mmCIF file of C-alpha atoms and ligand atoms in Angstrom:
data_model
loop_
_atom_site.group_PDB
_atom_site.id
_atom_site.type_symbol
_atom_site.label_atom_id
_atom_site.label_comp_id
_atom_site.label_asym_id
_atom_site.label_seq_id
_atom_site.Cartn_x
_atom_site.Cartn_y
_atom_site.Cartn_z
ATOM 1 C CA MET A 1 -23.079 -70.626 101.115
ATOM 2 C CA GLN A 2 -26.623 -69.441 100.336
ATOM 3 C CA ALA A 3 -28.593 -69.009 103.584
ATOM 4 C CA VAL A 4 -31.967 -70.744 103.497
ATOM 5 C CA PHE A 5 -35.155 -69.739 105.280
ATOM 6 C CA ASP A 6 -37.471 -72.662 104.784
ATOM 7 C CA GLY A 7 -41.258 -72.548 104.823
ATOM 8 C CA HIS A 8 -42.158 -75.837 106.493
ATOM 9 C CA ASN A 9 -40.658 -78.419 108.797
ATOM 10 C CA ASP A 10 -42.044 -80.955 111.246
ATOM 11 C CA VAL A 11 -39.076 -81.054 113.618
ATOM 12 C CA LEU A 12 -41.320 -80.315 116.621
ATOM 13 C CA PHE A 13 -43.446 -83.324 115.707
ATOM 14 C CA ARG A 14 -40.370 -85.559 115.531
ATOM 15 C CA LEU A 15 -39.029 -84.258 118.855
ATOM 16 C CA TRP A 16 -42.444 -84.654 120.506
ATOM 17 C CA THR A 17 -42.776 -88.214 119.157
ATOM 18 C CA ASN A 18 -39.346 -89.175 120.468
ATOM 19 C CA ALA A 19 -39.944 -87.400 123.798
ATOM 20 C CA ALA A 20 -42.956 -89.685 124.310
ATOM 21 C CA LYS A 21 -40.481 -92.590 124.069
ATOM 22 C CA GLY A 22 -38.219 -91.012 126.684
ATOM 23 C CA ALA A 23 -35.804 -88.938 124.578
ATOM 24 C CA ASP A 24 -34.737 -85.426 125.626
ATOM 25 C CA PRO A 25 -36.077 -83.163 122.865
ATOM 26 C CA VAL A 26 -33.793 -80.246 123.739
ATOM 27 C CA ALA A 27 -30.617 -82.348 123.599
ATOM 28 C CA GLU A 28 -31.874 -84.071 120.465
ATOM 29 C CA PHE A 29 -32.153 -80.713 118.707
ATOM 30 C CA VAL A 30 -29.189 -78.857 120.194
ATOM 31 C CA GLU A 31 -26.627 -81.658 120.122
ATOM 32 C CA GLY A 32 -28.134 -83.641 117.238
ATOM 33 C CA THR A 33 -28.623 -87.377 116.924
ATOM 34 C CA GLY A 34 -28.533 -87.898 113.165
ATOM 35 C CA GLN A 35 -32.184 -88.958 113.282
ATOM 36 C CA GLY A 36 -34.705 -87.355 110.968
ATOM 37 C CA HIS A 37 -33.755 -84.278 108.969
ATOM 38 C CA ILE A 38 -33.130 -81.255 111.205
ATOM 39 C CA ASP A 39 -31.121 -80.443 114.298
ATOM 40 C CA MET A 40 -28.802 -77.577 115.169
ATOM 41 C CA PRO A 41 -25.540 -79.079 113.886
ATOM 42 C CA ARG A 42 -27.063 -80.189 110.581
ATOM 43 C CA ALA A 43 -28.951 -76.918 110.062
ATOM 44 C CA ARG A 44 -25.681 -75.048 110.493
ATOM 45 C CA LYS A 45 -23.824 -77.332 108.114
ATOM 46 C CA GLY A 46 -26.457 -76.992 105.396
ATOM 47 C CA GLY A 47 -26.967 -73.240 105.693
ATOM 48 C CA LEU A 48 -30.516 -73.686 107.046
ATOM 49 C CA ALA A 49 -30.822 -70.362 108.843
ATOM 50 C CA GLY A 50 -34.446 -70.642 109.899
ATOM 51 C CA GLY A 51 -37.954 -71.550 108.973
ATOM 52 C CA LEU A 52 -41.522 -72.216 109.925
ATOM 53 C CA CYS A 53 -41.740 -74.932 112.545
ATOM 54 C CA ALA A 54 -45.091 -76.679 112.618
ATOM 55 C CA ILE A 55 -47.224 -77.609 115.575
ATOM 56 C CA TYR A 56 -48.932 -80.605 113.997
ATOM 57 C CA ILE A 57 -51.327 -83.147 115.496
ATOM 58 C CA THR A 58 -50.943 -86.607 114.001
ATOM 59 C CA SER A 59 -53.723 -88.896 112.809
ATOM 60 C CA GLY A 60 -51.332 -91.830 113.125
ATOM 61 C CA ASP A 61 -50.526 -94.106 110.198
ATOM 62 C CA ILE A 62 -52.693 -92.952 107.299
ATOM 63 C CA GLY A 63 -51.768 -95.839 104.999
ATOM 64 C CA ASP A 64 -50.174 -93.811 102.232
ATOM 65 C CA ASP A 65 -48.294 -96.884 101.019
ATOM 66 C CA ASP A 66 -51.553 -98.530 99.869
ATOM 67 C CA ARG A 67 -51.268 -98.283 96.086
ATOM 68 C CA ASP A 68 -52.680 -100.303 93.231
ATOM 69 C CA ASP A 69 -50.529 -101.911 90.525
ATOM 70 C CA SER A 70 -50.268 -98.681 88.573
ATOM 71 C CA GLY A 71 -49.104 -96.793 91.679
ATOM 72 C CA HIS A 72 -52.414 -94.974 92.088
ATOM 73 C CA TYR A 73 -54.005 -94.462 95.485
ATOM 74 C CA ALA A 74 -56.970 -92.698 97.075
ATOM 75 C CA ILE A 75 -56.805 -92.795 100.851
ATOM 76 C CA PRO A 76 -59.960 -91.714 102.672
ATOM 77 C CA LEU A 77 -59.616 -88.553 104.767
ATOM 78 C CA SER A 78 -58.536 -89.142 108.339
ATOM 79 C CA ALA A 79 -61.309 -88.646 110.885
ATOM 80 C CA PRO A 80 -61.609 -85.211 112.493
ATOM 81 C CA LEU A 81 -59.793 -84.888 115.828
ATOM 82 C CA GLU A 82 -61.190 -83.933 119.228
ATOM 83 C CA ARG A 83 -60.158 -80.515 120.390
ATOM 84 C CA ALA A 84 -59.057 -81.190 123.990
ATOM 85 C CA PRO A 85 -56.356 -83.800 123.286
ATOM 86 C CA SER A 86 -55.221 -81.757 120.272
ATOM 87 C CA LEU A 87 -54.780 -78.711 122.488
ATOM 88 C CA ASP A 88 -52.724 -80.748 124.976
ATOM 89 C CA ILE A 89 -50.415 -81.923 122.185
ATOM 90 C CA ALA A 90 -50.079 -78.392 120.789
ATOM 91 C CA LEU A 91 -49.081 -77.106 124.234
ATOM 92 C CA ASP A 92 -46.515 -79.909 124.546
ATOM 93 C CA MET A 93 -44.976 -79.019 121.167
ATOM 94 C CA ALA A 94 -44.953 -75.287 121.920
ATOM 95 C CA SER A 95 -43.288 -76.072 125.227
ATOM 96 C CA ILE A 96 -40.547 -78.035 123.436
ATOM 97 C CA ALA A 97 -40.017 -75.003 121.177
ATOM 98 C CA PHE A 98 -39.622 -72.649 124.150
ATOM 99 C CA ARG A 99 -37.294 -75.040 125.960
ATOM 100 C CA ILE A 100 -35.074 -75.241 122.881
ATOM 101 C CA GLU A 101 -35.012 -71.441 122.831
ATOM 102 C CA ARG A 102 -34.003 -71.271 126.509
ATOM 103 C CA ALA A 103 -31.179 -73.729 125.780
ATOM 104 C CA GLY A 104 -29.911 -71.437 122.993
ATOM 105 C CA GLY A 105 -30.907 -73.816 120.171
ATOM 106 C CA TRP A 106 -32.906 -71.242 118.257
ATOM 107 C CA LYS A 107 -34.754 -67.977 118.550
ATOM 108 C CA ILE A 108 -38.564 -67.934 118.355
ATOM 109 C CA CYS A 109 -39.188 -65.040 115.959
ATOM 110 C CA ARG A 110 -42.328 -62.890 116.214
ATOM 111 C CA ASN A 111 -41.465 -60.218 113.644
ATOM 112 C CA GLY A 112 -39.010 -59.407 110.885
ATOM 113 C CA ALA A 113 -36.586 -57.728 113.258
ATOM 114 C CA ASP A 114 -36.411 -60.935 115.317
ATOM 115 C CA ILE A 115 -35.494 -62.886 112.179
ATOM 116 C CA ASP A 116 -32.832 -60.319 111.249
ATOM 117 C CA ALA A 117 -31.422 -60.459 114.793
ATOM 118 C CA ALA A 118 -31.349 -64.274 114.845
ATOM 119 C CA GLN A 119 -29.536 -64.334 111.516
ATOM 120 C CA ALA A 120 -27.036 -61.730 112.686
ATOM 121 C CA GLN A 121 -26.320 -63.932 115.716
ATOM 122 C CA GLY A 122 -26.039 -67.061 113.565
ATOM 123 C CA LYS A 123 -29.012 -68.526 115.398
ATOM 124 C CA PHE A 124 -31.787 -70.583 113.772
ATOM 125 C CA ALA A 125 -34.753 -68.245 113.241
ATOM 126 C CA ALA A 126 -37.810 -70.316 114.169
ATOM 127 C CA VAL A 127 -41.304 -69.079 113.372
ATOM 128 C CA LEU A 128 -44.117 -70.988 115.065
ATOM 129 C CA HIS A 129 -46.731 -72.359 112.665
ATOM 130 C CA MET A 130 -49.816 -74.476 113.317
ATOM 131 C CA GLU A 131 -50.612 -77.049 110.617
ATOM 132 C CA GLY A 132 -54.336 -77.762 111.017
ATOM 133 C CA CYS A 133 -56.188 -75.800 113.670
ATOM 134 C CA GLU A 134 -57.711 -78.570 115.782
ATOM 135 C CA PRO A 135 -56.357 -76.929 118.996
ATOM 136 C CA ILE A 136 -58.312 -73.734 118.262
ATOM 137 C CA ASP A 137 -61.968 -73.197 119.224
ATOM 138 C CA ALA A 138 -64.683 -71.588 117.069
ATOM 139 C CA ASP A 139 -64.619 -68.467 119.283
ATOM 140 C CA LEU A 140 -60.878 -68.123 118.542
ATOM 141 C CA ALA A 141 -59.970 -67.654 122.214
ATOM 142 C CA ALA A 142 -57.064 -70.091 121.862
ATOM 143 C CA LEU A 143 -55.905 -68.126 118.813
ATOM 144 C CA ASP A 144 -55.352 -65.058 121.005
ATOM 145 C CA VAL A 145 -53.338 -67.106 123.481
ATOM 146 C CA PHE A 146 -51.221 -68.831 120.829
ATOM 147 C CA TYR A 147 -50.606 -65.479 119.153
ATOM 148 C CA ALA A 148 -49.436 -64.018 122.459
ATOM 149 C CA ALA A 149 -47.142 -67.027 122.852
ATOM 150 C CA GLY A 150 -45.598 -66.421 119.419
ATOM 151 C CA LEU A 151 -47.712 -68.189 116.793
ATOM 152 C CA ARG A 152 -47.272 -66.259 113.538
ATOM 153 C CA SER A 153 -48.585 -68.639 110.844
ATOM 154 C CA LEU A 154 -51.311 -71.238 110.542
ATOM 155 C CA GLY A 155 -52.995 -73.533 108.059
ATOM 156 C CA PRO A 156 -56.742 -73.901 108.697
ATOM 157 C CA VAL A 157 -56.547 -77.605 107.791
ATOM 158 C CA TRP A 158 -54.124 -80.463 107.316
ATOM 159 C CA SER A 159 -55.365 -83.388 105.125
ATOM 160 C CA ARG A 160 -58.335 -83.649 107.451
ATOM 161 C CA ASN A 161 -61.489 -81.638 108.095
ATOM 162 C CA THR A 162 -61.680 -79.156 110.961
ATOM 163 C CA ILE A 163 -64.350 -76.786 112.244
ATOM 164 C CA PHE A 164 -62.721 -74.222 109.934
ATOM 165 C CA GLY A 165 -62.559 -76.035 106.606
ATOM 166 C CA HIS A 166 -61.879 -79.130 104.545
ATOM 167 C CA GLY A 167 -58.564 -80.759 103.678
ATOM 168 C CA VAL A 168 -57.611 -82.766 100.600
ATOM 169 C CA PRO A 169 -57.204 -86.526 101.035
ATOM 170 C CA PHE A 170 -53.963 -88.188 99.913
ATOM 171 C CA ALA A 171 -54.813 -89.214 96.350
ATOM 172 C CA PHE A 172 -52.889 -89.729 93.112
ATOM 173 C CA PRO A 173 -53.851 -88.863 90.520
ATOM 174 C CA SER A 174 -56.453 -86.430 91.835
ATOM 175 C CA SER A 175 -57.614 -82.879 91.429
ATOM 176 C CA PRO A 176 -57.361 -80.701 94.578
ATOM 177 C CA ASP A 177 -61.102 -80.040 94.142
ATOM 178 C CA THR A 178 -62.172 -82.784 96.534
ATOM 179 C CA GLY A 179 -64.777 -81.172 98.774
ATOM 180 C CA PRO A 180 -66.234 -78.022 100.318
ATOM 181 C CA GLY A 181 -64.215 -74.982 101.359
ATOM 182 C CA LEU A 182 -64.213 -72.800 104.464
ATOM 183 C CA THR A 183 -66.950 -72.971 107.098
ATOM 184 C CA GLU A 184 -68.388 -69.825 108.709
ATOM 185 C CA ALA A 185 -65.904 -70.298 111.577
ATOM 186 C CA GLY A 186 -63.176 -70.641 108.951
ATOM 187 C CA LYS A 187 -64.114 -67.301 107.441
ATOM 188 C CA ARG A 188 -63.902 -65.695 110.900
ATOM 189 C CA LEU A 189 -60.496 -67.312 111.372
ATOM 190 C CA ILE A 190 -59.189 -65.852 108.098
ATOM 191 C CA ARG A 191 -60.440 -62.347 108.917
ATOM 192 C CA GLU A 192 -58.975 -62.517 112.414
ATOM 193 C CA CYS A 193 -55.577 -63.741 111.140
ATOM 194 C CA ASN A 194 -55.549 -60.819 108.684
ATOM 195 C CA ARG A 195 -56.427 -58.443 111.494
ATOM 196 C CA ILE A 196 -53.951 -59.533 114.151
ATOM 197 C CA GLY A 197 -51.133 -60.456 111.762
ATOM 198 C CA ILE A 198 -50.881 -64.219 111.407
ATOM 199 C CA ALA A 199 -49.843 -65.654 108.032
ATOM 200 C CA ILE A 200 -52.437 -67.977 106.462
ATOM 201 C CA ASP A 201 -51.047 -71.112 104.837
ATOM 202 C CA LEU A 202 -53.095 -72.804 102.115
ATOM 203 C CA ALA A 203 -51.150 -76.090 102.001
ATOM 204 C CA HIS A 204 -53.488 -79.117 101.976
ATOM 205 C CA ILE A 205 -56.750 -77.142 101.806
ATOM 206 C CA THR A 206 -59.334 -78.122 99.163
ATOM 207 C CA GLU A 207 -59.434 -76.077 95.981
ATOM 208 C CA LYS A 208 -62.763 -74.554 97.083
ATOM 209 C CA GLY A 209 -61.136 -73.564 100.375
ATOM 210 C CA PHE A 210 -58.242 -72.020 98.464
ATOM 211 C CA TRP A 211 -60.640 -69.819 96.468
ATOM 212 C CA ASP A 212 -62.604 -68.914 99.610
ATOM 213 C CA VAL A 213 -59.399 -67.606 101.186
ATOM 214 C CA ALA A 214 -58.363 -65.893 97.945
ATOM 215 C CA ARG A 215 -61.667 -63.965 98.013
ATOM 216 C CA LEU A 216 -61.538 -63.126 101.723
ATOM 217 C CA SER A 217 -57.921 -62.460 102.584
ATOM 218 C CA ASP A 218 -56.360 -59.066 101.996
ATOM 219 C CA LYS A 219 -52.833 -60.502 102.127
ATOM 220 C CA PRO A 220 -50.566 -62.300 99.613
ATOM 221 C CA LEU A 221 -51.598 -65.961 99.253
ATOM 222 C CA ILE A 222 -49.124 -68.357 100.831
ATOM 223 C CA VAL A 223 -48.853 -72.068 100.099
ATOM 224 C CA SER A 224 -45.933 -73.105 102.260
ATOM 225 C CA HIS A 225 -45.189 -76.582 100.917
ATOM 226 C CA SER A 226 -46.782 -77.551 97.629
ATOM 227 C CA ASN A 227 -45.740 -78.180 94.027
ATOM 228 C CA ALA A 228 -47.094 -78.018 90.472
ATOM 229 C CA HIS A 229 -50.097 -80.241 89.733
ATOM 230 C CA ALA A 230 -49.302 -80.143 86.004
ATOM 231 C CA LEU A 231 -46.079 -82.073 86.733
ATOM 232 C CA THR A 232 -47.246 -84.295 89.607
ATOM 233 C CA PRO A 233 -51.040 -84.646 89.681
ATOM 234 C CA ILE A 234 -51.470 -85.344 93.400
ATOM 235 C CA SER A 235 -54.386 -83.757 95.290
ATOM 236 C CA ARG A 236 -51.902 -81.712 97.384
ATOM 237 C CA ASN A 237 -50.302 -79.860 94.451
ATOM 238 C CA LEU A 238 -51.504 -76.613 92.846
ATOM 239 C CA THR A 239 -53.211 -76.225 89.480
ATOM 240 C CA ASP A 240 -52.045 -73.591 87.009
ATOM 241 C CA LYS A 241 -55.080 -71.484 87.943
ATOM 242 C CA GLN A 242 -54.101 -71.583 91.621
ATOM 243 C CA LEU A 243 -50.490 -70.700 90.770
ATOM 244 C CA ALA A 244 -51.778 -67.727 88.755
ATOM 245 C CA ALA A 245 -53.834 -66.566 91.751
ATOM 246 C CA VAL A 246 -50.768 -66.802 93.992
ATOM 247 C CA ARG A 247 -48.893 -64.652 91.476
ATOM 248 C CA GLU A 248 -51.763 -62.160 91.234
ATOM 249 C CA SER A 249 -51.704 -61.681 95.036
ATOM 250 C CA ASN A 250 -47.893 -61.254 95.201
ATOM 251 C CA GLY A 251 -47.914 -64.446 97.224
ATOM 252 C CA LEU A 252 -45.612 -67.419 97.418
ATOM 253 C CA VAL A 253 -45.424 -71.167 96.995
ATOM 254 C CA GLY A 254 -42.701 -73.185 98.722
ATOM 255 C CA LEU A 255 -41.223 -76.269 97.020
ATOM 256 C CA ASN A 256 -42.162 -79.401 98.954
ATOM 257 C CA PHE A 257 -39.310 -81.948 98.961
ATOM 258 C CA ALA A 258 -41.727 -84.892 99.454
ATOM 259 C CA VAL A 259 -40.939 -87.329 96.661
ATOM 260 C CA THR A 260 -44.647 -88.178 96.267
ATOM 261 C CA MET A 261 -45.248 -84.545 95.310
ATOM 262 C CA LEU A 262 -42.186 -84.247 93.025
ATOM 263 C CA ARG A 263 -42.193 -87.360 90.868
ATOM 264 C CA GLU A 264 -44.188 -87.711 87.687
ATOM 265 C CA ASP A 265 -45.370 -91.166 88.862
ATOM 266 C CA GLY A 266 -46.098 -89.980 92.431
ATOM 267 C CA ALA A 267 -44.169 -92.953 93.838
ATOM 268 C CA LYS A 268 -42.737 -92.969 97.349
ATOM 269 C CA ARG A 269 -39.161 -93.592 96.241
ATOM 270 C CA ALA A 270 -36.201 -91.886 97.856
ATOM 271 C CA ASP A 271 -34.064 -92.375 94.720
ATOM 272 C CA THR A 272 -35.767 -89.331 93.218
ATOM 273 C CA PRO A 273 -33.301 -87.126 91.316
ATOM 274 C CA LEU A 274 -32.702 -83.473 92.161
ATOM 275 C CA SER A 275 -33.749 -82.735 88.582
ATOM 276 C CA ASP A 276 -37.373 -83.381 89.665
ATOM 277 C CA MET A 277 -37.013 -80.583 92.242
ATOM 278 C CA VAL A 278 -35.496 -78.257 89.656
ATOM 279 C CA ARG A 279 -38.306 -79.109 87.222
ATOM 280 C CA HIS A 280 -40.961 -78.014 89.732
ATOM 281 C CA ILE A 281 -39.021 -74.856 90.613
ATOM 282 C CA ASP A 282 -38.695 -73.981 86.907
ATOM 283 C CA TYR A 283 -42.397 -74.553 86.318
ATOM 284 C CA MET A 284 -43.470 -72.551 89.352
ATOM 285 C CA VAL A 285 -41.091 -69.702 88.501
ATOM 286 C CA GLU A 286 -42.644 -69.643 85.037
ATOM 287 C CA HIS A 287 -46.171 -69.503 86.502
ATOM 288 C CA VAL A 288 -45.717 -67.474 89.712
ATOM 289 C CA GLY A 289 -42.586 -65.473 88.947
ATOM 290 C CA ILE A 290 -39.160 -65.374 90.594
ATOM 291 C CA ASP A 291 -40.567 -63.322 93.511
ATOM 292 C CA GLY A 292 -43.177 -65.952 94.353
ATOM 293 C CA VAL A 293 -41.261 -69.224 94.581
ATOM 294 C CA ALA A 294 -39.460 -70.418 97.698
ATOM 295 C CA LEU A 295 -38.667 -73.568 99.661
ATOM 296 C CA GLY A 296 -40.976 -75.562 101.952
ATOM 297 C CA SER A 297 -38.923 -78.674 102.602
ATOM 298 C CA ASP A 298 -41.286 -80.696 104.806
ATOM 299 C CA PHE A 299 -38.124 -81.841 106.613
ATOM 300 C CA ASP A 300 -39.020 -84.382 109.309
ATOM 301 C CA GLY A 301 -42.461 -84.755 107.747
ATOM 302 C CA ALA A 302 -41.925 -86.610 104.485
ATOM 303 C CA THR A 303 -39.772 -88.987 102.449
ATOM 304 C CA ILE A 304 -37.364 -86.670 100.621
ATOM 305 C CA PRO A 305 -34.786 -87.362 97.877
ATOM 306 C CA ALA A 306 -31.924 -89.455 99.286
ATOM 307 C CA GLU A 307 -29.444 -87.218 97.487
ATOM 308 C CA ILE A 308 -30.392 -84.458 99.933
ATOM 309 C CA GLY A 309 -31.033 -86.798 102.839
ATOM 310 C CA ASP A 310 -31.274 -84.119 105.527
ATOM 311 C CA ALA A 311 -30.699 -80.429 106.250
ATOM 312 C CA ALA A 312 -26.912 -80.847 106.184
ATOM 313 C CA SER A 313 -26.994 -81.355 102.400
ATOM 314 C CA LEU A 314 -29.369 -78.525 101.549
ATOM 315 C CA GLN A 315 -26.686 -76.784 99.524
ATOM 316 C CA LYS A 316 -26.876 -79.637 96.998
ATOM 317 C CA LEU A 317 -30.257 -78.259 95.966
ATOM 318 C CA VAL A 318 -28.797 -74.753 95.787
ATOM 319 C CA ALA A 319 -26.013 -76.118 93.562
ATOM 320 C CA ALA A 320 -28.520 -77.930 91.329
ATOM 321 C CA LEU A 321 -30.491 -74.706 90.909
ATOM 322 C CA ARG A 322 -27.303 -72.808 90.159
ATOM 323 C CA ASN A 323 -26.396 -75.381 87.498
ATOM 324 C CA ALA A 324 -29.882 -74.909 86.039
ATOM 325 C CA GLY A 325 -29.129 -71.220 85.501
ATOM 326 C CA TYR A 326 -30.291 -69.435 88.644
ATOM 327 C CA GLY A 327 -27.864 -66.682 89.628
ATOM 328 C CA ASP A 328 -27.078 -65.257 93.071
ATOM 329 C CA ALA A 329 -29.975 -62.777 93.093
ATOM 330 C CA ASP A 330 -32.520 -65.439 92.070
ATOM 331 C CA LEU A 331 -31.161 -67.934 94.588
ATOM 332 C CA ALA A 332 -31.358 -65.399 97.407
ATOM 333 C CA LYS A 333 -35.028 -64.828 96.577
ATOM 334 C CA ILE A 334 -35.945 -68.509 96.283
ATOM 335 C CA CYS A 335 -33.939 -69.623 99.293
ATOM 336 C CA ARG A 336 -34.797 -66.874 101.760
ATOM 337 C CA ASP A 337 -35.916 -63.412 100.733
ATOM 338 C CA ASN A 338 -39.308 -64.291 99.249
ATOM 339 C CA TRP A 339 -40.338 -65.858 102.541
ATOM 340 C CA LEU A 340 -39.168 -62.838 104.523
ATOM 341 C CA ARG A 341 -41.136 -60.535 102.228
ATOM 342 C CA VAL A 342 -44.487 -62.368 102.512
ATOM 343 C CA LEU A 343 -44.138 -62.882 106.259
ATOM 344 C CA ARG A 344 -43.464 -59.180 106.808
ATOM 345 C CA SER A 345 -46.564 -58.429 104.763
ATOM 346 C CA ALA A 346 -48.717 -60.922 106.706
ATOM 347 C CA TRP A 347 -47.392 -59.377 109.923
ATOM 348 C CA HIS A 348 -48.344 -55.822 108.877
ATOM 349 C CA GLU A 349 -44.734 -54.690 108.623
ATOM 350 C CA THR A 350 -45.097 -53.657 104.981
ATOM 351 C CA ALA A 351 -47.991 -52.913 102.644
ATOM 352 C CA ALA A 352 -49.570 -55.971 101.004
HETATM 353 ZN ZN1 ZN B 1 -47.874 -80.676 105.471
#
């Protein structure tokens, strides 16, 4: 079985949502309930050995089912969020992560050695990520505290504007060039993440924001869960020029399993074939190279192909890639090693 280190999941968001309805998030993860996409039993079954676990603040129902007759849609950006309630939610989600760790459900990894140790113990290697930085203040005081707690990756924006930058709205078809880029506070955030060793994730940022980070950051560009715009022209996918910049920086793009980002017609249909996933992987390998393509499932955050269904069936994707001609060495890179390489670089463990 090919071990997978995956670049993006929203399991903390699912556990937090269910905890608000009275569920026990630790039991839900450790024992498993069959809900959503990830828990300990299903991760083990599918060879999901670890990944970036997002602290994500919801905007509620964004109406992404509102399409016209041709399946097109352009949903206005969600309103910016207030910082104080966002910080409370982030603390709640981080707390769930630490309680799962205390119960033996996973190991919160702060460096490459932690990931190696977790894998040697057969434990899920969880890296804390923040998707959208609403909990962080312009002075970056909260960044210091979250770093000390274990945060090792962040995206300056989700599909929403923050004090740091501008996100792309959900729109199909649409260019990712939908608005301004980083703010002055955003530029400080990028420099500080470079300095202290936090990976910067460019998923969902506007194209201008992408180029702002490309100019500023001295680390490989990371887009944790995004696909090829040439194949699926949604605002959240990457143009060929962006893919070339990722390649140029020795960076990485992780395949998003969201059907709306995989299908040619952008439809939200779970009967999406695995061949659409392989098609995006092939295209991104062609444009970024075999060292710059990985997985960013969006488990627990998106409608994914029914054929995969959840983490337990992850090896079906591995098998589909193998059938498409990827050998053991390529699969190891795509499924795990490329992520470990860029994270070690972002964390100052190797040269960029
Ligand atoms: Zn996302």
